[in-house]
C-alpha cells in the first residue's frame, strides 16, 4: 500500500508556500512529497530590483531551502526541470527523472521579449539571483572603466531600462538612488550619467492610478531619470538601442523589463498556453489533467469583472499556494470536492528607492514614506507566513520608518 507521490516543481513563492503548508498540515504522513528547484536556495523575486542596482546585498533576498523546509519530511532535489511528460506522469530533470501521482508546477516566469531582435543577446534581465548579481557587477564595471579611458566613452555611463511597468520603475528607482553613490566612489560628476526609462505605452505604469504615476515620475525625474514615453524599442544591437521614432541611444547597459511570460517548460511540455501561461480551472488544475496543479506566474486566471487576465504577482502566487495545498490535502483524504481559488487583491505598492514608494491599498492612495513603510511590512509579512518571527528577524526589512 504505497503512499501517493506529490512532486512540487519550483521553490518560488508558489512552490515554497505549497510545500510549507503541506508540511504544517503533516501531509507527509499520507504522501511522499518532493520539492525540486534549480538552486538549493529560495529567493524573493519581488526584491530583485534592489540587488540588481546594488542597494541591497543579494544574500538578503535568499535563504537555504532546508532552513525553511524540513527535508526529513519533504524531500528536496536540487535540479532543473527540462520537461513534463504529463501523459506518463513523469518529470524529466537535467540529472534524472521523477514520477508523480500529483504534480504542482510553480516554475515562475521568463522575460517577454516579443521577439524584438537583439534582446536575448544584448540585454540584461531581472530574473534570478544570478542575473541580478551580474547587472550590479556590470554597472560597477562601467563606472570603473570610464576613467580608465583617455577618450571618454559616454555610452559606459548611459543606462537604459526598457519598459516602465512596475519592475522597470522599481529598478529605475533603486538605480537613481545608487548612481550618486557610484559617482562619489568613482570620482565621476553626476551629470555625466544618463538613466533612461523607455516605455511603449502613452504613460509609465499603464493602467495604474494617474496621480500616483505622476508622483513617481516627478520624483524619479528629480533624481535625474529621463523618461521616453510612447516610445517602443524596436531593436537592440551591441551597444545601441533603436527606438521606433528613429532615435538611437548608445549604451552598454540595457536592462529589459517589458513584462513576463510563463516558464518555457510549460510550452515545451505541450500544455495549451497563452504567453506560456495555462488558463487553469477554478481549482487550479490544468484543463484535462486532474493530477496537475499550476500556480503562480505559469498560471493564468481571469478577472471576470473586466474579463482580462490578472497580472501575475507574488500576492496571487502565495494565495494560490494555500488553495493548492488545501486541494492536495483533500485529494489525499479521498475527497473529490475541490476548493475554488478566489484572489483577494489587497492592493499594489511599488518602491521607488530610498524611503519612497507609491501604492494603492483598497481605495487608499499611499505616497512617500508611508507607502515605503507599507511595502516593507508586506515584504516582512511573507517571511512571517513562511518561517514565522525567526525568519522575519533574520531576513526581514526591520528598518521600517
Ligand atoms: P518565482 O517566485 O519566480 O519562483 C520560481 C522558482 O522556480 C524559482 O525559485 C526558480 O529558481 C525556479 N525554477 C525556474 N525554472 C526552473 C527549472 N527549469 N527547474 C527548476 N527550478 C526552476 N509581485 C507582487 O505581488 N508584489 C510585488 O511587489 C512584486 N514585485 C516584483 C518586483 C520585481 C523586480 C519582479 C521581477 C517581480 C515582482 N513581482 C511582484 C512579481 C512576482 O515576483 C512574481 O509574480 C512571483 O515571483 C511569481 O511567483 P512564482 O512562485 O510563480 O515564481
Ligand atoms: P509589465 O507587463 O507590468 O510592464 C511592462 C511594460 O513594458 C509595459 O508598460 C509595456 O507597455 C512596456 N513595453 C512593452 N514592450 C515594450 C517595448 N518594445 N519598448 C518599450 N516598452 C515596452 O511587466 P513587469 O513590470 O515586468 O512586471 C511583471 C509582473 O510583475 C506584472 O504582473 C507586475 O504587476 C508584477 N510586478 C509587481 C510589482 C509590485 O506590485 N510592486 C513590481 C514588479 C512587478
Tab-separated table of C-alpha atoms and ligand atoms in Angstrom:
chain	number	residue	atom	x	y	z
A	1	UNK	CA	0.000	0.000	0.000
A	2	UNK	CA	2.317	2.749	-1.236
A	3	UNK	CA	1.826	6.389	-0.406
A	4	UNK	CA	0.868	8.735	-3.272
A	5	UNK	CA	3.722	10.853	-4.603
A	6	UNK	CA	3.394	14.631	-4.705
A	7	UNK	CA	6.048	16.474	-6.710
A	8	UNK	CA	6.354	20.265	-6.464
A	9	UNK	CA	8.353	21.994	-9.213
A	10	UNK	CA	9.965	25.332	-8.354
A	11	UNK	CA	10.696	26.798	-4.919
A	12	UNK	CA	9.462	30.327	-5.555
A	13	UNK	CA	6.521	31.965	-3.807
A	14	UNK	CA	4.036	29.384	-5.041
A	15	UNK	CA	6.135	26.232	-4.638
A	16	UNK	CA	7.709	27.123	-1.293
A	17	UNK	CA	4.424	28.133	0.215
A	18	UNK	CA	2.696	24.965	-1.029
A	19	UNK	CA	5.482	22.845	0.494
A	20	UNK	CA	5.349	24.812	3.727
A	21	UNK	CA	1.547	24.459	4.002
A	22	UNK	CA	1.730	20.709	3.339
A	23	UNK	CA	4.463	20.351	5.946
A	24	UNK	CA	2.436	22.278	8.540
A	25	UNK	CA	-0.575	20.047	7.854
A	26	UNK	CA	1.572	16.899	8.354
A	27	UNK	CA	0.672	15.799	4.819
A	28	UNK	CA	3.972	13.914	4.629
A	29	UNK	CA	2.357	11.241	6.782
A	30	UNK	CA	-0.018	10.411	3.919
A	31	UNK	CA	2.165	11.185	0.901
A	32	UNK	CA	5.756	11.185	-0.295
A	33	UNK	CA	6.395	14.840	-1.033
A	34	UNK	CA	9.308	16.064	-3.173
A	35	UNK	CA	10.278	19.652	-3.913
A	36	UNK	CA	12.513	20.288	-6.948
A	37	UNK	CA	14.372	23.549	-7.551
A	38	UNK	CA	17.270	24.763	-9.697
A	39	UNK	CA	19.126	26.126	-6.682
A	40	UNK	CA	19.450	24.981	-3.093
A	41	UNK	CA	18.060	28.366	-2.025
A	42	UNK	CA	14.746	30.166	-2.294
A	43	UNK	CA	14.928	33.780	-3.415
A	44	UNK	CA	12.378	36.540	-3.296
A	45	UNK	CA	11.758	37.603	-6.857
A	46	UNK	CA	9.933	40.731	-5.640
A	47	UNK	CA	13.130	42.106	-4.073
A	48	UNK	CA	15.443	41.528	-7.036
A	49	UNK	CA	15.467	45.137	-8.287
A	50	UNK	CA	17.403	46.051	-5.145
A	51	UNK	CA	20.428	43.733	-5.519
A	52	UNK	CA	20.309	44.468	-9.267
A	53	UNK	CA	21.001	48.135	-8.524
A	54	UNK	CA	23.326	47.290	-5.653
A	55	UNK	CA	21.211	48.872	-2.911
A	56	UNK	CA	20.796	45.556	-1.035
A	57	UNK	CA	23.082	42.523	-0.873
A	58	UNK	CA	21.665	39.561	-2.789
A	59	UNK	CA	22.050	37.285	0.234
A	60	UNK	CA	19.286	39.262	1.932
A	61	UNK	CA	16.858	38.131	-0.759
A	62	UNK	CA	17.608	34.428	-0.465
A	63	UNK	CA	17.572	31.622	2.080
A	64	UNK	CA	18.642	27.991	2.047
A	65	UNK	CA	15.623	25.804	1.345
A	66	UNK	CA	16.491	23.324	4.095
A	67	UNK	CA	16.386	26.151	6.646
A	68	UNK	CA	12.713	26.690	5.909
A	69	UNK	CA	11.531	23.238	4.805
A	70	UNK	CA	12.207	20.181	6.976
A	71	UNK	CA	13.889	17.884	4.472
A	72	UNK	CA	13.173	14.860	6.690
A	73	UNK	CA	9.519	15.471	5.923
A	74	UNK	CA	9.715	16.839	2.400
A	75	UNK	CA	12.457	15.549	0.136
A	76	UNK	CA	14.392	18.273	-1.650
A	77	UNK	CA	16.080	17.719	-5.030
A	78	UNK	CA	18.371	20.369	-6.471
A	79	UNK	CA	17.977	20.009	-10.222
A	80	UNK	CA	16.469	21.748	-13.253
A	81	UNK	CA	13.223	20.625	-14.812
A	82	UNK	CA	13.515	20.238	-18.574
A	83	UNK	CA	10.139	18.732	-19.464
A	84	UNK	CA	6.938	17.319	-18.018
A	85	UNK	CA	5.589	14.160	-19.669
A	86	UNK	CA	2.068	14.707	-18.438
A	87	UNK	CA	0.546	11.645	-20.088
A	88	UNK	CA	3.177	9.405	-18.490
A	89	UNK	CA	3.049	11.296	-15.151
A	90	UNK	CA	6.785	11.886	-15.284
A	91	UNK	CA	9.078	14.867	-14.834
A	92	UNK	CA	12.359	14.973	-16.728
A	93	UNK	CA	15.173	16.680	-14.870
A	94	UNK	CA	18.651	17.507	-16.133
A	95	UNK	CA	20.095	14.752	-13.974
A	96	UNK	CA	17.249	12.276	-13.642
A	97	UNK	CA	13.520	11.796	-13.699
A	98	UNK	CA	10.661	11.537	-11.238
A	99	UNK	CA	7.199	10.085	-11.408
A	100	UNK	CA	4.222	11.525	-9.597
A	101	UNK	CA	0.620	10.974	-8.647
A	102	UNK	CA	0.078	14.700	-8.146
A	103	UNK	CA	2.174	17.489	-9.623
A	104	UNK	CA	2.392	21.154	-8.669
A	105	UNK	CA	4.014	23.437	-11.256
A	106	UNK	CA	5.397	26.666	-9.800
A	107	UNK	CA	8.283	27.403	-12.143
A	108	UNK	CA	7.685	31.137	-12.394
A	109	UNK	CA	8.246	33.306	-15.437
A	110	UNK	CA	10.753	34.347	-18.073
A	111	UNK	CA	11.313	37.745	-19.674
A	112	UNK	CA	8.945	38.596	-22.523
A	113	UNK	CA	10.957	39.878	-25.488
A	114	UNK	CA	8.058	39.994	-28.002
A	115	UNK	CA	10.582	38.653	-30.488
A	116	UNK	CA	12.345	42.036	-30.612
A	117	UNK	CA	15.708	41.445	-32.292
A	118	UNK	CA	18.830	41.550	-30.168
A	119	UNK	CA	17.175	41.481	-26.747
A	120	UNK	CA	18.264	37.956	-25.843
A	121	UNK	CA	21.839	38.635	-26.977
A	122	UNK	CA	22.412	42.158	-25.666
A	123	UNK	CA	20.090	42.923	-22.746
A	124	UNK	CA	20.129	42.020	-19.056
A	125	UNK	CA	17.067	40.836	-17.168
A	126	UNK	CA	15.902	40.967	-13.555
A	127	UNK	CA	15.041	37.370	-13.049
A	128	UNK	CA	17.149	35.477	-10.532
A	129	UNK	CA	19.962	35.978	-8.040
A	130	UNK	CA	22.444	35.077	-10.776
A	131	UNK	CA	21.004	37.534	-13.275
A	132	UNK	CA	20.873	40.488	-10.870
A	133	UNK	CA	24.332	39.882	-9.439
A	134	UNK	CA	25.573	40.211	-12.997
A	135	UNK	CA	23.730	43.523	-13.500
A	136	UNK	CA	25.196	45.003	-10.324
A	137	UNK	CA	28.737	43.902	-11.212
A	138	UNK	CA	28.357	45.118	-14.783
A	139	UNK	CA	27.167	48.580	-13.707
A	140	UNK	CA	30.105	48.981	-11.338
A	141	UNK	CA	32.459	47.838	-14.052
A	142	UNK	CA	31.110	50.550	-16.354
A	143	UNK	CA	31.876	53.189	-13.721
A	144	UNK	CA	35.304	51.699	-13.057
A	145	UNK	CA	36.123	51.668	-16.765
A	146	UNK	CA	35.040	55.219	-17.540
A	147	UNK	CA	38.020	56.999	-16.036
A	148	UNK	CA	40.448	54.434	-17.381
A	149	UNK	CA	39.950	55.600	-20.944
A	150	UNK	CA	41.819	58.654	-22.280
A	151	UNK	CA	38.938	59.422	-24.589
A	152	UNK	CA	35.730	59.292	-22.559
A	153	UNK	CA	33.021	56.959	-23.796
A	154	UNK	CA	29.648	58.266	-22.688
A	155	UNK	CA	27.905	55.007	-23.535
A	156	UNK	CA	29.636	53.472	-20.499
A	157	UNK	CA	27.634	55.804	-18.270
A	158	UNK	CA	24.342	55.549	-20.192
A	159	UNK	CA	21.833	53.126	-18.705
A	160	UNK	CA	18.620	52.168	-20.487
A	161	UNK	CA	15.722	50.446	-18.766
A	162	UNK	CA	13.266	49.050	-21.298
A	163	UNK	CA	9.658	49.139	-20.106
A	164	UNK	CA	8.218	51.361	-17.368
A	165	UNK	CA	5.968	48.735	-15.790
A	166	UNK	CA	6.372	48.016	-12.090
A	167	UNK	CA	9.653	46.122	-12.484
A	168	UNK	CA	11.208	48.837	-14.660
A	169	UNK	CA	10.059	51.657	-12.378
A	170	UNK	CA	11.187	49.881	-9.197
A	171	UNK	CA	14.616	49.212	-10.720
A	172	UNK	CA	14.984	52.792	-12.002
A	173	UNK	CA	14.041	53.966	-8.500
A	174	UNK	CA	16.827	51.921	-6.922
A	175	UNK	CA	19.395	52.776	-9.578
A	176	UNK	CA	18.653	56.501	-9.326
A	177	UNK	CA	19.488	56.230	-5.619
A	178	UNK	CA	22.647	54.232	-6.263
A	179	UNK	CA	24.096	56.410	-9.037
A	180	UNK	CA	25.151	59.307	-6.760
A	181	UNK	CA	26.994	56.788	-4.559
A	182	UNK	CA	28.763	55.287	-7.570
A	183	UNK	CA	29.652	58.770	-8.846
A	184	UNK	CA	31.208	59.564	-5.484
A	185	UNK	CA	33.068	56.261	-5.353
A	186	UNK	CA	34.474	56.537	-8.897
A	187	UNK	CA	35.051	60.330	-8.982
A	188	UNK	CA	32.534	61.000	-11.719
A	189	UNK	CA	30.247	64.038	-11.967
A	190	UNK	CA	26.537	63.110	-11.696
A	191	UNK	CA	25.720	64.993	-14.952
A	192	UNK	CA	27.869	62.516	-16.861
A	193	UNK	CA	25.471	59.684	-16.080
A	194	UNK	CA	22.299	59.159	-18.125
A	195	UNK	CA	19.473	56.945	-16.936
A	196	UNK	CA	16.625	56.414	-19.406
A	197	UNK	CA	13.286	54.779	-18.759
A	198	UNK	CA	11.791	53.880	-22.139
A	199	UNK	CA	8.110	52.974	-22.344
A	200	UNK	CA	5.984	51.995	-25.356
A	201	UNK	CA	2.600	52.945	-23.872
A	202	UNK	CA	1.352	56.567	-23.596
A	203	UNK	CA	2.223	56.565	-19.883
A	204	UNK	CA	4.538	54.925	-17.388
A	205	UNK	CA	2.800	52.227	-15.288
A	206	UNK	CA	-0.097	51.926	-17.741
A	207	UNK	CA	-3.392	51.231	-16.008
A	208	UNK	CA	-2.229	52.444	-12.585
A	209	UNK	CA	-3.640	55.459	-10.743
A	210	UNK	CA	-2.678	58.596	-12.689
A	211	UNK	CA	-1.921	60.747	-9.662
A	212	UNK	CA	0.431	58.110	-8.266
A	213	UNK	CA	2.134	57.698	-11.637
A	214	UNK	CA	2.693	61.445	-11.785
A	215	UNK	CA	4.140	61.443	-8.277
A	216	UNK	CA	6.528	58.629	-9.214
A	217	UNK	CA	7.623	60.266	-12.456
A	218	UNK	CA	8.220	63.659	-10.826
A	219	UNK	CA	10.249	62.068	-8.069
A	220	UNK	CA	12.348	59.999	-10.465
A	221	UNK	CA	12.888	62.988	-12.764
A	222	UNK	CA	14.097	64.991	-9.785
A	223	UNK	CA	16.745	62.293	-9.355
A	224	UNK	CA	17.829	62.691	-12.977
A	225	UNK	CA	15.830	59.943	-14.694
A	226	UNK	CA	14.861	60.763	-18.289
A	227	UNK	CA	11.598	59.241	-19.466
A	228	UNK	CA	10.908	58.396	-23.076
A	229	UNK	CA	7.199	57.660	-23.082
A	230	UNK	CA	5.147	56.491	-26.068
A	231	UNK	CA	8.414	55.207	-27.493
A	232	UNK	CA	8.579	51.470	-28.218
A	233	UNK	CA	12.019	49.925	-28.525
A	234	UNK	CA	12.252	48.126	-31.842
A	235	UNK	CA	15.704	46.593	-31.722
A	236	UNK	CA	18.744	46.170	-29.540
A	237	UNK	CA	22.205	45.865	-31.036
A	238	UNK	CA	25.570	45.553	-29.388
A	239	UNK	CA	25.948	48.908	-27.606
A	240	UNK	CA	22.863	50.594	-29.072
A	241	UNK	CA	19.107	50.713	-28.533
A	242	UNK	CA	16.949	51.554	-31.550
A	243	UNK	CA	13.690	53.332	-30.796
A	244	UNK	CA	10.615	53.233	-33.013
A	245	UNK	CA	10.836	57.008	-33.574
A	246	UNK	CA	14.229	56.556	-35.241
A	247	UNK	CA	16.335	57.724	-32.309
A	248	UNK	CA	19.321	55.614	-31.245
A	249	UNK	CA	20.695	55.528	-27.724
A	250	UNK	CA	24.261	54.344	-27.339
A	251	UNK	CA	24.503	52.340	-24.160
A	252	UNK	CA	26.499	49.425	-22.803
A	253	UNK	CA	23.750	48.595	-20.297
A	254	UNK	CA	20.216	47.716	-21.347
A	255	UNK	CA	18.003	46.178	-18.704
A	256	UNK	CA	14.940	44.525	-20.208
A	257	UNK	CA	11.727	44.760	-18.166
A	258	UNK	CA	8.896	44.721	-20.696
A	259	UNK	CA	6.880	42.035	-18.957
A	260	UNK	CA	6.974	38.300	-18.461
A	261	UNK	CA	5.717	35.050	-19.931
A	262	UNK	CA	5.294	31.672	-18.247
A	263	UNK	CA	8.285	29.334	-17.910
A	264	UNK	CA	9.224	27.762	-21.257
A	265	UNK	CA	8.881	24.278	-19.717
A	266	UNK	CA	5.086	24.777	-19.956
A	267	UNK	CA	5.026	25.110	-23.741
A	268	UNK	CA	7.757	22.539	-24.204
A	269	UNK	CA	5.614	20.043	-22.302
A	270	UNK	CA	2.677	20.582	-24.646
A	271	UNK	CA	0.285	22.429	-22.336
A	272	UNK	CA	-2.096	24.725	-24.142
A	273	UNK	CA	-0.882	28.153	-23.107
A	274	UNK	CA	-1.110	31.900	-23.719
A	275	UNK	CA	2.332	33.501	-23.439
A	276	UNK	CA	3.480	30.413	-21.558
A	277	UNK	CA	0.658	30.544	-19.017
A	278	UNK	CA	-2.010	27.861	-18.693
A	279	UNK	CA	-5.575	29.003	-18.131
A	280	UNK	CA	-6.264	26.849	-15.091
A	281	UNK	CA	-9.582	25.572	-13.793
A	282	UNK	CA	-11.121	27.236	-10.733
A	283	UNK	CA	-9.445	24.614	-8.512
A	284	UNK	CA	-6.052	25.463	-10.119
A	285	UNK	CA	-5.779	22.217	-12.074
A	286	UNK	CA	-4.714	22.137	-15.715
A	287	UNK	CA	-7.640	21.514	-18.076
A	288	UNK	CA	-7.794	17.788	-18.839
A	289	UNK	CA	-5.125	16.927	-16.238
A	290	UNK	CA	-6.723	16.347	-12.845
A	291	UNK	CA	-3.375	15.385	-11.349
A	292	UNK	CA	-1.594	18.635	-12.303
A	293	UNK	CA	-1.916	21.906	-10.385
A	294	UNK	CA	-0.381	25.043	-11.896
A	295	UNK	CA	0.222	28.104	-9.719
A	296	UNK	CA	1.978	31.462	-9.792
A	297	UNK	CA	3.321	33.018	-12.989
A	298	UNK	CA	2.768	29.804	-15.017
A	299	UNK	CA	-0.982	30.002	-14.338
A	300	UNK	CA	-3.432	32.333	-15.993
A	301	UNK	CA	-6.615	33.320	-14.214
A	302	UNK	CA	-9.232	35.717	-15.469
A	303	UNK	CA	-10.556	38.728	-13.594
A	304	UNK	CA	-14.193	38.273	-14.501
A	305	UNK	CA	-15.112	41.876	-13.624
A	306	UNK	CA	-13.075	43.150	-16.568
A	307	UNK	CA	-12.731	39.875	-18.477
A	308	UNK	CA	-8.950	40.152	-18.590
A	309	UNK	CA	-6.174	38.097	-17.010
A	310	UNK	CA	-4.925	39.126	-13.581
A	311	UNK	CA	-1.347	40.388	-13.813
A	312	UNK	CA	0.980	37.698	-12.456
A	313	UNK	CA	2.029	38.661	-8.930
A	314	UNK	CA	3.570	37.148	-5.828
A	315	UNK	CA	0.417	38.132	-3.994
A	316	UNK	CA	-1.608	35.777	-6.191
A	317	UNK	CA	1.077	33.027	-6.216
A	318	UNK	CA	1.069	32.933	-2.398
A	319	UNK	CA	-2.719	32.827	-2.188
A	320	UNK	CA	-2.837	30.081	-4.815
A	321	UNK	CA	-0.400	28.017	-2.756
A	322	UNK	CA	-2.911	27.943	0.111
A	323	UNK	CA	-5.705	26.717	-2.181
A	324	UNK	CA	-3.405	24.232	-3.895
A	325	UNK	CA	-2.232	22.762	-0.561
A	326	UNK	CA	-5.840	22.507	0.655
A	327	UNK	CA	-6.868	20.696	-2.520
A	328	UNK	CA	-3.951	18.285	-2.266
A	329	UNK	CA	-4.888	17.541	1.344
A	330	UNK	CA	-8.484	16.885	0.246
A	331	UNK	CA	-7.310	14.518	-2.502
A	332	UNK	CA	-5.109	12.651	-0.022
A	333	UNK	CA	-8.154	12.265	2.219
A	334	UNK	CA	-10.043	10.721	-0.692
A	335	UNK	CA	-12.318	13.731	-1.227
A	336	UNK	CA	-13.227	14.990	-4.667
A	337	UNK	CA	-14.741	18.318	-3.638
A	338	UNK	CA	-12.158	20.961	-4.505
A	339	UNK	CA	-11.750	24.483	-3.120
A	340	UNK	CA	-12.105	27.186	-5.755
A	341	UNK	CA	-9.422	29.836	-5.940
A	342	UNK	CA	-10.613	33.395	-5.380
A	343	UNK	CA	-7.908	36.041	-5.399
A	344	UNK	CA	-8.167	38.592	-2.632
A	345	UNK	CA	-6.239	41.526	-4.088
A	346	UNK	CA	-5.185	43.760	-1.226
A	347	UNK	CA	-3.578	46.370	-3.462
A	348	UNK	CA	-0.306	47.281	-5.129
A	349	UNK	CA	2.669	49.030	-3.597
A	350	UNK	CA	5.807	49.802	-5.586
A	351	UNK	CA	9.094	51.013	-4.147
A	352	UNK	CA	10.882	53.978	-5.723
A	353	UNK	CA	14.228	53.647	-3.949
A	354	UNK	CA	15.301	55.083	-0.605
A	355	UNK	CA	12.274	55.640	1.603
A	356	UNK	CA	9.985	56.429	-1.298
A	357	UNK	CA	7.152	54.371	-2.753
A	358	UNK	CA	3.657	54.633	-4.192
A	359	UNK	CA	0.721	52.389	-3.591
A	360	UNK	CA	-2.959	51.786	-3.665
A	361	UNK	CA	-4.441	49.668	-0.919
A	362	UNK	CA	-8.197	49.343	-1.279
A	363	UNK	CA	-9.272	52.883	-2.200
A	364	UNK	CA	-6.430	54.495	-0.289
A	365	UNK	CA	-3.559	56.092	-2.128
A	366	UNK	CA	-0.191	55.992	-0.452
A	367	UNK	CA	2.843	58.139	-1.196
A	368	UNK	CA	6.371	58.597	0.078
A	369	UNK	CA	7.482	57.304	3.462
A	370	UNK	CA	4.158	55.803	4.465
A	371	UNK	CA	3.964	53.826	1.212
A	372	UNK	CA	7.563	52.703	1.715
A	373	UNK	CA	6.745	51.502	5.253
A	374	UNK	CA	3.731	49.544	3.972
A	375	UNK	CA	5.925	47.955	1.290
A	376	UNK	CA	8.389	46.730	3.918
A	377	UNK	CA	5.556	45.394	6.058
A	378	UNK	CA	4.259	43.427	3.024
A	379	UNK	CA	7.766	42.005	2.463
A	380	UNK	CA	8.045	41.024	6.136
A	381	UNK	CA	4.553	39.530	6.194
A	382	UNK	CA	5.544	36.985	3.557
A	383	UNK	CA	8.600	35.967	5.581
A	384	UNK	CA	6.342	35.603	8.603
A	385	UNK	CA	3.897	33.348	6.724
A	386	UNK	CA	6.790	31.214	5.514
A	387	UNK	CA	9.058	30.925	8.532
A	388	UNK	CA	7.485	32.843	11.427
A	389	UNK	CA	9.243	35.503	13.517
A	390	UNK	CA	12.729	33.896	13.331
A	391	UNK	CA	12.756	34.296	9.541
A	392	UNK	CA	11.485	37.895	9.791
A	393	UNK	CA	14.284	38.725	12.219
A	394	UNK	CA	16.894	37.063	10.024
A	395	UNK	CA	15.901	38.272	6.557
A	396	UNK	CA	13.239	40.924	7.098
A	397	UNK	CA	13.317	44.667	6.467
A	398	UNK	CA	13.386	45.850	10.051
A	399	UNK	CA	14.274	49.460	9.407
A	400	UNK	CA	10.681	50.287	8.530
A	401	UNK	CA	10.458	54.063	9.037
B	1	LIG	P1	9.017	32.593	-8.621
B	1	LIG	O1	8.813	33.171	-7.258
B	1	LIG	O2	9.709	33.452	-9.599
B	1	LIG	O3	9.812	31.213	-8.447
B	1	LIG	C1	10.075	30.313	-9.483
B	1	LIG	C2	11.106	29.315	-8.960
B	1	LIG	O4	11.282	28.267	-9.912
B	1	LIG	C3	12.485	29.932	-8.734
B	1	LIG	O5	12.973	29.558	-7.465
B	1	LIG	C4	13.342	29.338	-9.858
B	1	LIG	O6	14.697	29.174	-9.488
B	1	LIG	C5	12.666	28.005	-10.082
B	1	LIG	N1	12.843	27.479	-11.434
B	1	LIG	C6	12.646	28.133	-12.607
B	1	LIG	N2	12.852	27.328	-13.647
B	1	LIG	C7	13.194	26.124	-13.142
B	1	LIG	C8	13.517	24.859	-13.715
B	1	LIG	N3	13.522	24.685	-15.036
B	1	LIG	N4	13.818	23.836	-12.891
B	1	LIG	C9	13.810	24.004	-11.544
B	1	LIG	N5	13.501	25.169	-10.938
B	1	LIG	C10	13.190	26.218	-11.721
B	1	LIG	N6	4.585	40.717	-7.196
B	1	LIG	C11	3.876	41.215	-6.149
B	1	LIG	O7	2.812	40.679	-5.811
B	1	LIG	N7	4.309	42.294	-5.446
B	1	LIG	C12	5.481	42.897	-5.716
B	1	LIG	O8	5.852	43.870	-5.056
B	1	LIG	C13	6.263	42.404	-6.797
B	1	LIG	N8	7.453	42.961	-7.085
B	1	LIG	C14	8.233	42.431	-8.080
B	1	LIG	C15	9.488	43.002	-8.300
B	1	LIG	C16	10.304	42.501	-9.289
B	1	LIG	C17	11.663	43.117	-9.506
B	1	LIG	C18	9.859	41.406	-10.088
B	1	LIG	C19	10.764	40.841	-11.161
B	1	LIG	C20	8.616	40.844	-9.869
B	1	LIG	C21	7.787	41.342	-8.861
B	1	LIG	N9	6.524	40.797	-8.586
B	1	LIG	C22	5.767	41.291	-7.539
B	1	LIG	C23	6.026	39.633	-9.341
B	1	LIG	C24	6.375	38.345	-8.560
B	1	LIG	O9	7.753	38.329	-8.262
B	1	LIG	C25	6.004	37.075	-9.327
B	1	LIG	O10	4.662	37.149	-9.713
B	1	LIG	C26	6.219	35.862	-8.409
B	1	LIG	O11	7.588	35.716	-8.127
B	1	LIG	C27	5.671	34.571	-9.036
B	1	LIG	O12	5.856	33.514	-8.155
B	1	LIG	P2	6.148	32.051	-8.687
B	1	LIG	O13	6.117	31.158	-7.486
B	1	LIG	O14	5.275	31.735	-9.830
B	1	LIG	O15	7.617	32.138	-9.284
B	2	LIG	P1	4.528	44.739	-17.122
B	2	LIG	O1	3.881	43.971	-18.191
B	2	LIG	O2	3.748	45.147	-15.948
B	2	LIG	O3	5.199	46.068	-17.738
B	2	LIG	C1	5.965	46.027	-18.922
B	2	LIG	C2	5.992	47.415	-19.565
B	2	LIG	O4	6.841	47.373	-20.708
B	2	LIG	C3	4.627	47.870	-20.039
B	2	LIG	O5	4.367	49.150	-19.521
B	2	LIG	C4	4.751	47.865	-21.554
B	2	LIG	O6	3.965	48.851	-22.189
B	2	LIG	C5	6.242	48.120	-21.761
B	2	LIG	N1	6.753	47.645	-23.062
B	2	LIG	C6	6.410	46.521	-23.741
B	2	LIG	N2	7.115	46.421	-24.885
B	2	LIG	C7	7.926	47.494	-24.952
B	2	LIG	C8	8.887	47.951	-25.891
B	2	LIG	N3	9.171	47.278	-27.006
B	2	LIG	N4	9.539	49.101	-25.635
B	2	LIG	C9	9.293	49.821	-24.514
B	2	LIG	N5	8.384	49.432	-23.578
B	2	LIG	C10	7.718	48.297	-23.784
B	2	LIG	O7	5.771	43.836	-16.661
B	2	LIG	P2	6.770	43.926	-15.443
B	2	LIG	O8	6.970	45.322	-14.996
B	2	LIG	O9	7.949	43.123	-15.861
B	2	LIG	O10	6.015	43.141	-14.303
B	2	LIG	C11	5.726	41.751	-14.419
B	2	LIG	C12	4.655	41.372	-13.418
B	2	LIG	O11	5.143	41.524	-12.083
B	2	LIG	C13	3.424	42.250	-13.533
B	2	LIG	O12	2.300	41.456	-13.328
B	2	LIG	C14	3.580	43.228	-12.393
B	2	LIG	O13	2.331	43.669	-11.892
B	2	LIG	C15	4.318	42.415	-11.355
B	2	LIG	N6	5.147	43.305	-10.526
B	2	LIG	C16	4.547	43.892	-9.458
B	2	LIG	C17	5.269	44.779	-8.680
B	2	LIG	C18	4.635	45.425	-7.485
B	2	LIG	O14	3.490	45.111	-7.176
B	2	LIG	N7	5.314	46.294	-6.774
B	2	LIG	C19	6.607	45.065	-9.012
B	2	LIG	C20	7.167	44.455	-10.125
B	2	LIG	C21	6.414	43.579	-10.883
